[in-house]
XYZ file of C-alpha atoms in Angstrom:
189
model
C 0.000 0.000 0.000
C 1.246 3.433 -0.813
C 0.516 6.244 1.590
C 0.609 9.646 -0.049
C 0.023 11.866 2.945
C 0.833 11.430 6.602
C 0.082 14.378 8.845
C -0.266 15.245 12.478
C 1.488 12.261 14.142
C 2.446 8.637 13.820
C 0.138 6.224 15.579
C 1.858 4.740 18.639
C 0.216 3.508 21.777
C -3.243 4.832 20.900
C -6.129 3.241 22.742
C -9.817 4.027 22.763
C -9.457 6.027 25.989
C -5.966 7.451 26.111
C -3.539 9.149 23.791
C -0.110 10.638 24.109
C -0.057 14.432 24.053
C 0.894 14.832 20.411
C -2.505 15.365 18.762
C -3.577 18.699 17.324
C -6.379 20.430 19.188
C -8.910 22.351 17.080
C -11.008 25.003 18.850
C -14.099 24.658 16.613
C -13.835 28.318 15.629
C -10.865 29.059 13.399
C -8.180 26.371 13.821
C -7.193 24.337 10.778
C -4.215 22.914 8.887
C -3.822 23.775 5.223
C -1.406 21.462 3.444
C 0.503 21.892 0.225
C -0.599 18.404 -0.838
C -2.938 18.462 -3.828
C -6.227 16.637 -3.729
C -6.528 13.204 -5.295
C -8.247 14.128 -8.540
C -10.888 12.407 -10.617
C -12.944 9.309 -9.877
C -10.254 7.049 -8.405
C -9.890 4.993 -5.225
C -8.982 6.848 -2.045
C -9.295 6.605 1.720
C -9.256 9.040 4.636
C -8.460 7.913 8.171
C -7.722 9.594 11.495
C -7.920 9.307 15.237
C -10.367 11.852 16.628
C -11.711 12.937 20.007
C -14.636 15.320 20.401
C -17.689 16.015 22.516
C -19.302 18.396 20.001
C -22.944 17.953 18.984
C -22.872 17.367 15.231
C -26.601 16.990 14.596
C -27.916 20.168 12.918
C -31.391 21.539 13.255
C -33.437 21.543 16.434
C -30.571 20.017 18.433
C -28.334 23.020 17.679
C -25.401 20.986 16.404
C -23.190 21.693 13.422
C -21.194 19.585 11.012
C -17.611 18.992 12.197
C -15.146 18.618 9.298
C -12.150 16.355 9.893
C -10.604 16.792 6.427
C -11.554 18.141 3.023
C -10.002 18.349 -0.445
C -10.946 19.667 -3.849
C -13.018 22.727 -4.660
C -16.421 23.860 -3.442
C -18.454 22.556 -6.391
C -20.852 19.583 -6.409
C -18.905 16.399 -7.078
C -15.559 18.224 -6.937
C -15.050 18.148 -3.155
C -14.272 15.119 -0.962
C -15.033 15.598 2.747
C -14.689 13.461 5.889
C -16.841 14.876 8.662
C -19.147 14.182 11.587
C -22.824 14.928 11.090
C -26.047 12.934 11.450
C -26.162 10.702 14.550
C -22.883 12.345 15.685
C -21.169 9.826 13.446
C -18.680 9.774 10.605
C -19.857 10.921 7.157
C -18.203 10.993 3.743
C -19.372 13.603 1.233
C -18.373 14.486 -2.293
C -20.194 17.803 -2.372
C -23.854 17.349 -3.150
C -24.277 13.867 -1.706
C -22.917 11.718 1.096
C -23.124 8.602 3.235
C -23.472 8.720 7.029
C -22.660 6.216 9.739
C -24.780 5.533 12.803
C -22.164 5.026 15.549
C -21.822 8.182 17.668
C -18.221 9.282 18.275
C -18.783 12.497 20.283
C -18.225 10.891 23.694
C -14.852 12.561 24.489
C -13.039 9.252 23.858
C -10.525 8.536 21.102
C -12.026 6.875 18.004
C -10.389 5.712 14.810
C -12.522 6.757 11.822
C -11.976 5.773 8.207
C -13.824 6.421 4.970
C -13.086 4.453 1.813
C -14.125 5.151 -1.757
C -13.636 2.291 -4.225
C -15.062 3.032 -7.700
C -14.717 -0.649 -8.707
C -16.815 -2.010 -5.814
C -20.547 -2.695 -5.874
C -20.947 -0.602 -2.719
C -18.432 2.123 -3.450
C -18.320 3.798 -0.020
C -17.479 2.128 3.294
C -17.276 3.913 6.645
C -15.485 2.525 9.695
C -15.495 3.446 13.367
C -12.843 1.751 15.501
C -12.089 -0.767 12.758
C -15.709 -1.908 12.372
C -17.923 -1.160 9.341
C -20.672 1.271 10.320
C -22.110 2.026 6.851
C -21.797 1.041 3.197
C -23.475 2.460 0.130
C -23.152 4.575 -2.980
C -23.197 8.256 -3.820
C -25.849 9.664 -6.158
C -23.141 11.814 -7.781
C -19.907 10.463 -9.254
C -16.842 11.929 -7.552
C -14.671 14.021 -9.839
C -12.515 15.702 -7.223
C -10.705 18.652 -8.686
C -7.479 20.445 -7.880
C -7.062 22.093 -4.529
C -5.102 21.393 -1.395
C -6.006 19.087 1.464
C -7.337 20.927 4.524
C -7.623 19.389 8.002
C -10.070 20.734 10.575
C -12.520 22.576 8.301
C -14.007 22.607 4.788
C -12.004 24.088 1.896
C -14.332 27.108 1.902
C -13.603 27.759 5.594
C -16.920 26.443 6.931
C -17.700 23.883 9.648
C -14.514 23.877 11.738
C -13.732 20.836 13.891
C -13.945 21.092 17.672
C -11.720 18.536 19.365
C -8.513 16.621 18.713
C -7.225 15.023 15.497
C -4.218 12.718 15.369
C -2.588 10.487 12.764
C -4.624 11.799 9.816
C -3.808 9.920 6.616
C -4.945 10.211 3.029
C -4.399 7.098 0.923
C -4.546 6.774 -2.872
C -6.018 3.273 -2.502
C -9.236 1.789 -1.173
C -8.378 0.397 2.265
C -9.827 -3.037 3.016
C -11.677 -4.016 6.175
C -8.520 -5.794 7.356
C -6.535 -2.592 6.731
C -8.999 -0.494 8.738
C -8.902 -2.947 11.647
C -5.098 -3.120 11.566
C -4.822 0.691 11.517
C -7.185 0.868 14.487
C -5.112 -1.700 16.352
C -1.701 -0.163 15.573
């Protein structure tokens, strides 16, 4: 497997409840990391993964929550943006700008969780979401991803919206579709 981007920290000794003090803390207001790494372009396989810790309410509407963006790449046009975030059910969500797939396992409990989102254009179910190495959702987008140029941003959307409130560690962007065994192994590293 070829990793094309490794940011924040290397995963060592991470457990579901503790973490060494090397994660980046995002204040949910204006903290973010803008990389010089270009987005993976077109409709090709890719995966996002990270360790996160938050207690933010991510359910919009009557509950008063807001989307929390872990990482984003591309440009702010339908189908041209690829976003890993927390939204419905306070769970992981993968969007391509205009459509998305949401998990159902809440991760806003102030504990460390490993989240991963995989896009595999050759699979029957092209999108798979993982929380702590376990599949929490599979499905397809209604729009075909055609991610365009733009840098990878961690902690907010590329247009500056929906900043993350909490900690992010060991963020990785892969130019392959991680397997279930990969996601479990990365959780257990």
